[in-house]
Amino acid sequence: MMSTPLYNSSIIDIYIRLIRSKYNFVNVGELLSYAQMTPLEVADQGHWFTQEQVNLFYERLLKLTGNENIAREAGRYAASPEAMGILRQYFLGLVGPSRAYSLIGDTVNNNFVRSSVYTSKRLSANSYEITVTPRPGCQEELFQCQNRMGFFEAIANLFQPKLPRIEHPQCMFNGDPVCRYIVTWEQTSTGFWHFTRNYAAIAIFILIAFCYQANQMNTIYLLAPWALTLLLVIKICSLRSEKDALLTSQKSLKDLTDNLFKRMEINYNNALVTNEIGQALSRQTEVHDILSNVIQILEKRLDYSRGLILLSNPEKSRLVFQAGFGYQDEQLAFLGKTTFHLDRPDSKGVFVISFREQRPFLVADVKDIEGNLSGKSQNFAKQLLSQTFICCPIICEGESLGIIAVDNLKSKRPLVQSDVSLLMGIAPVIGISLRNAKLHEAKSNQFSSFLKVMAASIDARDPLTAGHSEKVTEYSDEICEELGLPRPEREMIRVAALLHDYGKIGVPDAILKKNGRLSDMEYEIVKTHCHKTRDILEQVNFEGIYREVPEIAGAHHEKIDGTGYPKGLKGKDIPLGAKIIAVADFYEAVTSQRHYRAPMRVEEAFRLLREGAGSHFDRNIVEALITCRLRATEENEAEAVQEA
């Protein structure tokens, strides 16, 4: 029976709510993992856990909290407004505790526990006997008996502030066949008036009967009006008491409905925010863009004064500020200079502990934890004027990547547990996006390194032309920026520029390194490098934005008037990237040393480019290159003057 589902997830959910309310130092994720449970299973009210899972849960919880009464406390917590739990769903609409205890058998047996059978018997107006009989083959634990007593206390606590008295004359864990509990609570005004009404009616009936037997009719005539009046007064008081109880019950139901509606609204808004962040981040592949989007959404959609994100450095030795909102300029400057040490065992700041132990913190007042903070952390809170804040770890695949923190100033609402739940829902989305961005960055760096090696393998054949491809790439990127091309297109042109001469791998060294002018046949051989470039690159599995790389790289010698090669394309038929690389390639070639001539002066290169504009080169691209090169020259001269 240890592996048979016996306990509804609602029971564990009450424990979790208690932990988050009073024991927020407990890592709920680690606790559930130890008990072989998942958050989704706990949230699903149709899920049931085994005795083995429940035992593991309690064993770990007891070790983490050190509270031997945690089971009974959890049972009592089921009645708290913060728990919004099972008792309030099933019992709060009743008039009083007597009716609630009378229904406990059907409620528990049908909805929460399969390991035992609950029966209840009325002993008096304010007392019930509850018997728990184990089912064959089921073996509960002592903590579950304690949890039951807390649960029974919580039922009466729904209707009156004082806890009931629990007697436990029989216990399975003392060798008895059942657990028997006697629950006694203080008599309510409704019960008092019911009692008074009933016994007053009986007393009057007996008195009238006695007078009748004694043939004292005058006494009966004298007492009857007063007796009826007394009964009427008692009846009125009883009805008024019942009415007050019903009104109280109705108000409680209304409060419960309002709270449930507010909780649903909060959950809905939280789901919207999490979904919006997920959609926004799914389109980002760079860490800067991810953090910028998260900060914008947090500032726009959530009711926080300020927020910040700290990420660990690659060595996991520091937490470094990355992005934030709501801070003044001097506070942002302070944040930019502040780091938190992760490599010091004695570091005890909230941010560091949250990162290390992967658990959130809700600090209602910084003054309450000043004794646990280092001088640096106290100065940090003082500089930022923080009083109350939430800090949550950003985790991906069990690894801490950083922390996200928000706070509210005096003019804002107080932070509550639902805010922690919201941030804990957002943080993993951020963590996954950051991890994907870093993987994409690593893949991109690997791809770029591979491309550079390919380009260098061609340039390295001749020391005189070494670096040609990288310079053409640099000039092409400058032109793209000047023309305002979008980043994806710039990246695609950059790759094509880096590989534009790869087809020269099939051209003999005797021709590439020839000092004199090439013969017509040699020139025709050189011209083959364009279609060879395209043919080789088409064998590479370029995807996405890079699909046009082979075509663009192979067309960089096409000319506007159609006199170029290899296809003799004209004007608009030539890809824009190829036109850009053509200008950058020409400029780099004529301004560099070659076997057959000395480098040309920049001004002369500009003149030749402008002469070829409209026939060989695109006019706008020529002017863009000239503008970029002149600007770069001015910046270099300014730096030289400054250094001097």
XYZ file of C-alpha atoms in Angstrom:
644
model
C 0.000 0.000 0.000
C 3.047 2.310 0.247
C 2.839 2.904 -3.512
C -0.958 3.329 -3.606
C -2.282 6.913 -4.051
C -3.960 7.698 -0.706
C -3.742 11.437 -0.003
C -5.131 14.289 -2.058
C -2.699 16.995 -3.159
C -4.767 19.598 -1.249
C -3.209 18.335 1.992
C 0.330 18.950 0.697
C -0.795 22.275 -0.749
C -1.697 23.469 2.775
C 1.821 22.551 3.935
C 3.332 24.462 1.006
C 1.253 27.558 1.748
C 2.316 27.431 5.389
C 5.973 27.090 4.380
C 5.815 30.079 2.046
C 4.066 32.146 4.692
C 6.160 31.341 7.778
C 9.175 29.303 6.668
C 10.294 31.039 3.476
C 13.866 29.879 4.065
C 12.766 26.388 2.988
C 13.460 25.601 -0.658
C 10.061 24.259 -1.745
C 11.424 22.953 -5.047
C 14.114 20.919 -3.296
C 11.585 19.688 -0.709
C 9.156 18.461 -3.364
C 11.966 16.894 -5.361
C 13.112 14.972 -2.265
C 9.551 13.703 -1.789
C 9.327 12.718 -5.473
C 6.589 15.311 -6.048
C 6.283 18.132 -8.556
C 4.684 21.606 -8.214
C 2.216 20.716 -10.957
C 1.056 17.649 -9.022
C 0.540 19.723 -5.879
C -1.419 22.356 -7.809
C -3.658 19.688 -9.384
C -6.496 19.051 -6.903
C -7.264 15.804 -8.690
C -3.834 14.339 -7.921
C -3.162 11.860 -5.099
C 0.105 11.019 -3.334
C 1.314 7.763 -1.817
C 2.185 7.079 1.814
C 5.838 6.831 0.815
C 5.794 10.290 -0.804
C 4.009 11.862 2.164
C 6.493 10.263 4.578
C 9.441 11.607 2.592
C 7.845 15.054 2.464
C 7.359 15.207 6.233
C 10.787 13.714 6.975
C 12.535 16.413 4.923
C 10.293 19.220 6.169
C 10.922 18.292 9.798
C 14.675 18.370 9.196
C 14.532 21.730 7.401
C 12.286 23.508 9.935
C 13.235 21.714 13.163
C 9.607 22.160 14.267
C 8.195 18.948 15.729
C 4.687 20.470 15.756
C 4.749 21.379 12.053
C 2.086 18.770 11.173
C -0.450 20.104 13.692
C 0.392 23.668 12.704
C -0.316 22.811 9.058
C -3.664 21.320 10.057
C -4.611 24.542 11.852
C -3.355 26.644 8.942
C -6.071 25.149 6.742
C -8.508 27.625 8.325
C -6.397 30.727 7.748
C -7.502 33.311 5.159
C -4.016 33.140 3.609
C -4.396 29.429 2.931
C -7.690 29.803 1.040
C -7.713 26.083 1.545
C -9.916 23.063 1.753
C -11.780 23.984 4.934
C -12.952 27.284 3.545
C -14.151 25.618 0.381
C -16.211 22.940 2.137
C -17.292 24.279 5.545
C -17.428 28.067 5.578
C -20.964 28.226 4.181
C -22.353 26.306 7.166
C -24.047 28.006 10.129
C -21.834 26.609 12.880
C -19.222 24.032 13.875
C -21.803 21.380 14.832
C -23.003 21.029 11.261
C -19.410 21.064 9.981
C -18.343 18.218 12.288
C -21.426 16.222 11.339
C -20.314 16.306 7.683
C -16.640 15.585 8.303
C -16.940 11.896 7.417
C -18.413 12.449 3.967
C -16.109 15.411 3.282
C -12.820 13.763 4.213
C -13.604 10.248 2.953
C -14.734 11.469 -0.462
C -12.202 14.228 -1.088
C -8.968 13.965 0.883
C -8.000 10.629 2.438
C -8.244 7.024 1.248
C -6.059 5.446 3.934
C -8.734 5.508 6.655
C -12.439 6.026 7.270
C -13.733 9.024 9.230
C -17.028 8.850 11.179
C -18.524 11.441 13.515
C -21.092 11.222 16.315
C -22.795 14.071 18.151
C -22.270 13.974 21.895
C -23.857 17.307 22.785
C -24.694 20.666 21.281
C -21.036 21.654 21.360
C -19.225 18.333 21.296
C -18.554 15.647 18.681
C -16.744 12.349 18.702
C -14.706 11.587 15.558
C -13.385 8.091 14.926
C -10.661 7.351 12.340
C -10.413 3.694 11.343
C -7.499 2.582 9.125
C -8.321 0.668 5.970
C -6.833 -2.822 5.647
C -3.195 -2.755 4.579
C -2.718 0.986 5.236
C -0.143 2.145 7.773
C -0.252 5.830 8.656
C 2.365 7.710 10.695
C 2.175 9.646 13.970
C 2.540 13.025 12.250
C -0.692 12.340 10.368
C -2.507 11.919 13.678
C -1.110 15.281 14.772
C -2.156 16.835 11.473
C -5.704 15.528 12.020
C -5.923 17.198 15.428
C -4.835 20.501 13.905
C -7.401 19.986 11.173
C -10.191 19.379 13.711
C -9.146 22.504 15.605
C -9.245 24.498 12.383
C -12.884 23.558 11.697
C -14.146 25.217 14.882
C -11.722 28.073 14.316
C -13.626 28.945 11.151
C -16.641 29.991 13.217
C -15.097 31.331 16.420
C -11.699 32.744 17.390
C -10.959 30.332 20.236
C -9.585 26.884 19.443
C -11.689 23.901 20.613
C -10.541 21.373 23.196
C -9.331 18.084 21.675
C -9.332 14.897 23.751
C -7.651 11.833 22.293
C -8.632 8.811 24.411
C -7.670 6.228 21.786
C -4.724 6.342 19.376
C -3.517 3.837 16.809
C 0.044 4.769 17.675
C -0.502 3.675 21.285
C -1.692 0.240 20.194
C -5.415 1.009 19.869
C -7.312 -0.196 16.771
C -8.584 3.300 15.941
C -7.905 6.947 16.615
C -10.781 8.541 18.549
C -11.064 12.260 19.142
C -13.569 14.235 21.234
C -13.871 17.820 20.058
C -15.515 20.338 22.370
C -15.965 24.001 21.587
C -17.474 26.956 23.372
C -21.219 27.211 23.058
C -22.333 29.886 20.598
C -25.200 32.293 21.263
C -27.333 30.388 18.758
C -26.777 27.161 20.636
C -27.500 28.862 23.953
C -30.859 30.205 22.782
C -31.778 26.873 21.212
C -30.987 25.185 24.526
C -32.903 27.791 26.539
C -35.912 27.642 24.212
C -36.173 23.872 24.339
C -35.767 23.514 28.084
C -37.998 26.500 28.828
C -40.765 24.930 26.740
C -40.326 21.617 28.566
C -40.331 23.330 31.965
C -43.505 25.304 31.182
C -45.226 22.197 29.853
C -44.375 20.263 33.032
C -45.535 23.145 35.237
C -48.853 23.461 33.399
C -49.345 19.697 33.521
C -48.669 19.692 37.284
C -51.165 22.540 37.836
C -53.718 20.722 35.738
C -53.317 17.566 37.767
C -53.698 19.627 40.959
C -56.846 21.180 39.514
C -55.358 24.654 39.892
C -56.921 26.171 36.800
C -56.626 29.726 38.092
C -52.883 29.301 38.334
C -52.823 27.998 34.750
C -54.818 30.978 33.529
C -52.446 33.270 35.383
C -49.218 31.591 34.180
C -50.212 30.888 30.579
C -49.890 34.468 29.215
C -46.543 34.960 30.951
C -45.294 31.566 29.804
C -46.299 32.249 26.230
C -44.714 35.682 26.408
C -41.487 34.173 27.775
C -41.454 31.524 25.070
C -42.102 34.176 22.432
C -39.230 36.331 23.731
C -36.897 33.320 23.786
C -38.065 32.367 20.291
C -37.420 35.895 19.025
C -33.924 35.887 20.563
C -33.277 32.467 19.056
C -34.431 33.592 15.627
C -32.353 36.747 15.861
C -29.324 34.709 16.869
C -29.902 32.359 13.924
C -30.305 35.343 11.627
C -27.044 36.868 12.884
C -25.309 33.523 12.361
C -26.692 33.276 8.841
C -25.625 36.849 8.080
C -22.156 36.095 9.416
C -21.995 32.959 7.289
C -23.226 34.906 4.273
C -20.601 37.594 4.844
C -17.926 34.917 5.174
C -19.052 33.370 1.885
C -18.986 36.787 0.239
C -15.482 37.442 1.589
C -14.371 34.031 0.377
C -15.867 34.659 -3.062
C -14.238 38.090 -3.245
C -10.877 36.650 -2.191
C -11.163 33.825 -4.698
C -12.033 36.320 -7.422
C -9.067 38.490 -6.485
C -6.827 35.427 -6.481
C -8.136 34.403 -9.904
C -7.544 37.934 -11.185
C -4.013 37.942 -9.791
C -3.299 34.516 -11.285
C -4.722 35.625 -14.631
C -2.622 38.794 -14.690
C 0.438 36.826 -13.624
C -0.160 34.337 -16.432
C -0.515 37.199 -18.923
C 2.745 38.792 -17.768
C 4.605 35.486 -17.852
C 3.214 34.736 -21.319
C 4.116 38.227 -22.568
C 7.653 37.879 -21.256
C 7.943 34.412 -22.797
C 6.776 35.646 -26.197
C 9.020 38.715 -26.093
C 12.080 36.729 -25.074
C 11.499 33.946 -27.596
C 12.445 36.401 -30.346
C 15.682 37.526 -28.671
C 19.057 35.857 -29.007
C 21.292 38.355 -27.202
C 21.583 38.813 -23.438
C 21.337 42.615 -23.657
C 18.100 42.453 -25.644
C 16.615 39.862 -23.275
C 17.315 41.945 -20.171
C 16.079 45.121 -21.857
C 12.769 43.460 -22.774
C 12.283 41.986 -19.306
C 12.885 45.330 -17.606
C 10.482 47.123 -19.958
C 7.702 44.582 -19.325
C 8.238 44.607 -15.550
C 8.087 48.395 -15.491
C 5.018 48.603 -17.739
C 2.903 45.694 -16.510
C 3.716 45.220 -12.826
C 2.953 47.387 -9.820
C 6.502 47.854 -8.548
C 8.418 51.059 -7.946
C 11.777 49.643 -8.983
C 13.417 46.487 -10.198
C 16.865 45.178 -11.059
C 18.601 42.133 -12.485
C 22.013 40.921 -11.355
C 23.866 38.166 -13.215
C 26.908 36.200 -12.174
C 30.148 36.633 -14.052
C 31.523 33.634 -16.018
C 33.687 32.603 -13.061
C 30.660 32.584 -10.694
C 32.605 34.791 -8.296
C 30.526 37.996 -8.525
C 26.955 39.170 -8.966
C 27.009 42.143 -11.323
C 24.256 44.667 -12.085
C 22.905 44.294 -15.629
C 19.633 46.215 -15.938
C 17.062 48.055 -13.849
C 14.167 50.488 -13.825
C 12.815 53.151 -11.483
C 16.213 54.260 -10.153
C 17.612 57.773 -10.264
C 20.770 58.467 -12.250
C 23.014 58.552 -9.186
C 21.500 55.274 -7.966
C 22.110 53.653 -11.366
C 25.717 54.854 -11.199
C 26.012 53.316 -7.722
C 24.506 50.028 -8.946
C 26.924 49.923 -11.862
C 29.876 50.059 -9.454
C 28.484 47.547 -6.951
C 29.220 43.825 -7.068
C 28.363 41.054 -4.611
C 30.946 38.396 -3.800
C 29.899 34.810 -4.432
C 33.341 33.350 -3.710
C 33.420 34.333 -0.046
C 31.933 31.730 2.328
C 31.191 34.416 4.909
C 29.078 36.512 2.492
C 25.573 36.632 3.980
C 23.710 39.215 1.927
C 20.185 38.317 0.837
C 21.150 38.438 -2.855
C 24.059 36.064 -2.316
C 22.032 33.619 -0.208
C 19.179 33.679 -2.724
C 21.673 32.879 -5.509
C 23.473 30.141 -3.585
C 20.489 28.406 -2.010
C 18.130 29.042 -4.942
C 15.269 30.328 -2.810
C 13.277 33.564 -2.780
C 13.091 36.152 -0.020
C 10.295 38.532 0.900
C 11.752 41.146 3.246
C 8.937 43.168 4.818
C 11.354 45.576 6.505
C 15.104 45.815 5.964
C 15.503 46.808 9.620
C 14.364 43.330 10.627
C 17.379 41.701 8.963
C 20.047 44.347 9.554
C 21.745 42.089 12.089
C 22.202 39.425 9.417
C 23.615 41.777 6.778
C 27.209 42.684 6.078
C 28.274 46.302 6.177
C 28.321 46.360 2.382
C 24.765 45.047 2.148
C 23.546 47.569 4.720
C 25.215 50.379 2.758
C 23.610 49.041 -0.435
C 20.127 49.182 1.122
C 20.847 52.635 2.556
C 22.039 54.048 -0.772
C 18.968 52.768 -2.589
C 16.564 53.720 0.232
C 15.175 50.190 0.218
C 12.721 49.257 2.964
C 10.794 46.267 1.624
C 11.823 44.085 -1.301
C 11.562 40.698 -2.971
C 14.545 38.788 -4.283
C 14.229 35.657 -6.455
C 16.936 33.486 -8.038
C 17.147 33.119 -11.812
C 17.709 29.404 -12.387
C 18.053 27.199 -15.446
C 18.569 23.436 -15.342
C 19.468 23.582 -11.650
C 22.147 26.249 -12.129
C 21.864 29.747 -10.660
C 22.439 32.443 -13.273
C 21.559 35.540 -11.277
C 18.793 37.186 -9.267
C 15.819 39.449 -9.961
C 14.682 41.878 -7.272
C 11.852 44.388 -6.968
C 10.857 46.837 -4.257
C 8.202 49.409 -3.488
C 8.654 52.814 -1.935
C 6.372 54.241 0.760
C 3.753 55.394 -1.718
C 3.205 51.895 -3.121
C 1.309 48.894 -1.790
C 3.024 46.361 0.507
C 4.638 43.358 -1.132
C 2.929 40.004 -0.480
C 3.431 36.316 -1.134
C 1.618 36.463 -4.495
C 4.341 38.843 -5.699
C 6.931 36.215 -4.800
C 4.953 33.591 -6.710
C 4.779 35.876 -9.747
C 8.525 36.543 -9.800
C 9.273 32.871 -9.210
C 7.169 32.154 -12.299
C 8.968 34.783 -14.368
C 12.502 33.940 -13.232
C 12.718 30.490 -14.934
C 11.543 32.027 -18.231
C 14.357 34.560 -17.964
C 16.777 31.791 -17.026
C 15.902 29.669 -20.057
C 16.198 32.677 -22.372
C 19.580 33.645 -20.921
C 20.852 30.090 -21.269
C 19.619 29.911 -24.869
C 21.235 33.278 -25.601
C 24.558 32.092 -24.220
C 24.320 28.871 -26.215
C 23.480 30.916 -29.302
C 26.415 33.228 -28.564
C 28.764 30.256 -28.171
C 27.452 28.740 -31.397
C 27.774 32.087 -33.149
C 31.343 32.530 -31.897
C 32.175 29.027 -33.039
C 30.630 29.755 -36.438
C 32.526 33.055 -36.725
C 35.792 31.372 -35.795
C 35.188 28.728 -38.426
C 34.490 31.408 -41.049
C 37.622 33.341 -40.117
C 39.709 30.200 -40.411
C 38.224 29.544 -43.849
C 38.968 33.106 -44.971
C 42.442 33.085 -43.451
C 43.266 29.805 -45.183
C 42.956 31.653 -48.528
C 44.672 34.866 -47.479
C 47.535 32.883 -45.904
C 48.609 31.570 -49.310
C 50.182 34.954 -49.953
C 51.574 37.098 -47.080
C 51.010 40.172 -49.230
C 47.229 39.683 -49.300
C 46.899 38.391 -45.731
C 43.948 40.073 -43.992
C 42.273 41.064 -47.268
C 39.008 39.245 -46.463
C 38.793 40.715 -42.961
C 39.358 44.243 -44.253
C 36.724 43.793 -46.969
C 34.377 42.547 -44.233
C 35.142 45.593 -42.085
C 34.453 48.020 -44.949
C 31.287 46.143 -45.929
C 29.980 46.337 -42.367
C 30.665 50.087 -42.286
C 28.696 50.550 -45.499
C 25.791 48.495 -44.138
C 25.694 50.622 -41.004
C 25.812 53.846 -43.026
C 22.931 52.625 -45.209
C 20.924 51.695 -42.099
C 20.435 48.039 -42.997
C 18.793 45.806 -40.369
C 21.064 43.697 -38.203
C 20.161 40.285 -39.727
C 20.959 41.527 -43.239
C 24.205 43.089 -42.023
C 25.212 39.783 -40.445
C 24.475 37.879 -43.649
C 26.533 40.345 -45.748
C 29.347 40.189 -43.196
C 29.615 36.405 -43.621
C 29.467 36.680 -47.424
C 32.225 39.322 -47.379
C 34.412 37.138 -45.192
C 34.120 34.244 -47.678
C 33.864 36.177 -50.957
C 37.263 34.957 -52.253
C 37.095 31.367 -51.019
C 36.955 30.082 -54.598
C 40.584 31.220 -55.074
C 41.513 27.961 -53.376
C 41.255 26.514 -56.892
C 43.510 29.140 -58.498
C 47.231 28.191 -58.796
C 49.811 30.144 -56.731
C 51.734 30.977 -59.892
C 48.819 33.091 -61.056
C 47.787 34.546 -57.665
C 51.353 35.643 -56.828
C 52.416 36.733 -60.321
C 54.343 40.051 -60.257
C 53.450 41.210 -63.753
C 50.240 41.676 -65.657
C 48.097 38.552 -66.122
C 47.613 37.083 -69.589
C 44.094 36.736 -70.965
C 44.072 33.032 -70.166
C 45.391 33.626 -66.650
C 42.757 36.304 -66.115
C 40.031 33.874 -67.194
C 41.353 31.371 -64.658
C 41.234 34.023 -61.908
C 37.656 34.893 -62.874
C 36.609 31.305 -62.170
C 37.040 31.938 -58.437
C 33.571 33.555 -58.310
C 31.533 30.551 -59.424
C 33.895 28.281 -57.474
C 33.119 30.344 -54.371
C 29.400 29.943 -54.965
C 29.696 26.197 -55.704
C 31.772 25.501 -52.585
C 29.577 27.572 -50.264
C 26.414 25.960 -51.590
C 27.702 22.720 -50.115
C 27.682 24.352 -46.671
C 24.354 24.007 -44.856
C 23.628 27.734 -44.498
C 20.265 28.267 -42.780
C 17.971 31.168 -41.982
C 19.481 34.565 -42.718
C 22.616 32.946 -44.170
C 20.903 31.190 -47.073
C 21.824 33.963 -49.527
C 25.535 33.874 -48.611
C 26.646 31.637 -51.553
C 24.819 33.752 -54.145
C 26.061 37.090 -52.761
C 29.662 35.932 -52.283
C 29.717 34.534 -55.834
C 28.374 37.775 -57.371
C 30.802 40.337 -55.943
C 32.414 40.926 -59.367
C 29.126 41.672 -61.144
C 28.813 45.267 -62.465
C 25.856 47.598 -62.745
C 26.142 47.812 -66.564
C 26.288 44.011 -66.976
C 29.970 43.807 -67.953
C 30.940 41.906 -64.822
C 31.264 38.178 -64.182
C 30.445 35.323 -63.756
C 26.817 35.809 -64.944
C 26.888 39.342 -66.360
C 24.035 40.504 -64.109
C 22.757 44.086 -64.389
C 21.438 46.692 -61.958
C 18.666 45.372 -59.749
C 19.441 41.778 -60.687
C 22.629 42.020 -58.624
C 22.021 41.306 -54.908
C 22.523 44.338 -52.653
C 25.101 42.457 -50.582
C 27.154 41.711 -53.697
C 27.105 45.411 -54.674
C 28.371 46.362 -51.201
C 31.149 43.753 -51.237
C 32.166 44.874 -54.765
C 32.826 48.446 -53.561
C 34.580 47.298 -50.377
C 36.692 44.756 -52.332
C 37.783 47.317 -54.929
C 38.694 49.904 -52.289
C 40.705 47.419 -50.214
C 42.498 46.032 -53.296
C 43.616 49.378 -54.733
C 44.725 50.846 -51.363
C 46.864 47.791 -50.478
C 50.240 46.561 -51.684
C 50.140 44.007 -54.506
C 52.817 42.105 -56.422
C 52.255 44.151 -59.549
C 51.856 47.689 -58.027
C 52.197 49.903 -54.976
C 49.170 50.901 -52.823
C 47.074 53.764 -54.201
C 46.401 56.945 -52.238
C 42.946 57.110 -50.635
C 41.956 60.209 -52.606
C 42.817 58.458 -55.881
C 40.800 55.411 -54.819
C 37.815 57.677 -54.100
C 38.179 59.243 -57.567
C 38.190 55.843 -59.295
C 35.171 54.694 -57.317
C 33.188 57.788 -58.281
C 34.198 57.395 -61.913
C 32.879 53.828 -61.845
C 29.683 54.791 -60.017
C 26.636 54.137 -62.177
C 28.482 51.796 -64.529
C 30.507 49.440 -62.359
C 29.383 50.341 -58.825
C 26.194 51.474 -57.120
C 26.421 55.241 -56.579
C 24.821 55.257 -53.101
C 27.139 52.514 -51.900
C 30.216 54.372 -53.201
C 29.205 57.523 -51.318
C 28.465 55.506 -48.187
C 31.990 54.002 -48.229
C 33.625 57.390 -48.807
C 31.641 58.921 -45.930
C 32.646 56.089 -43.608
C 36.318 56.238 -44.558
C 36.508 60.039 -44.174
C 34.848 59.795 -40.767
C 37.281 57.080 -39.690
C 40.231 59.226 -40.834
C 38.973 62.205 -38.808
C 38.508 60.054 -35.717
C 42.035 58.615 -36.068
C 43.523 62.087 -36.410
C 41.604 63.322 -33.368
C 42.874 60.376 -31.304
C 46.435 61.023 -32.451
C 46.197 64.682 -31.379
C 44.735 63.685 -28.018
C 47.517 61.159 -27.387
C 50.141 63.721 -28.355
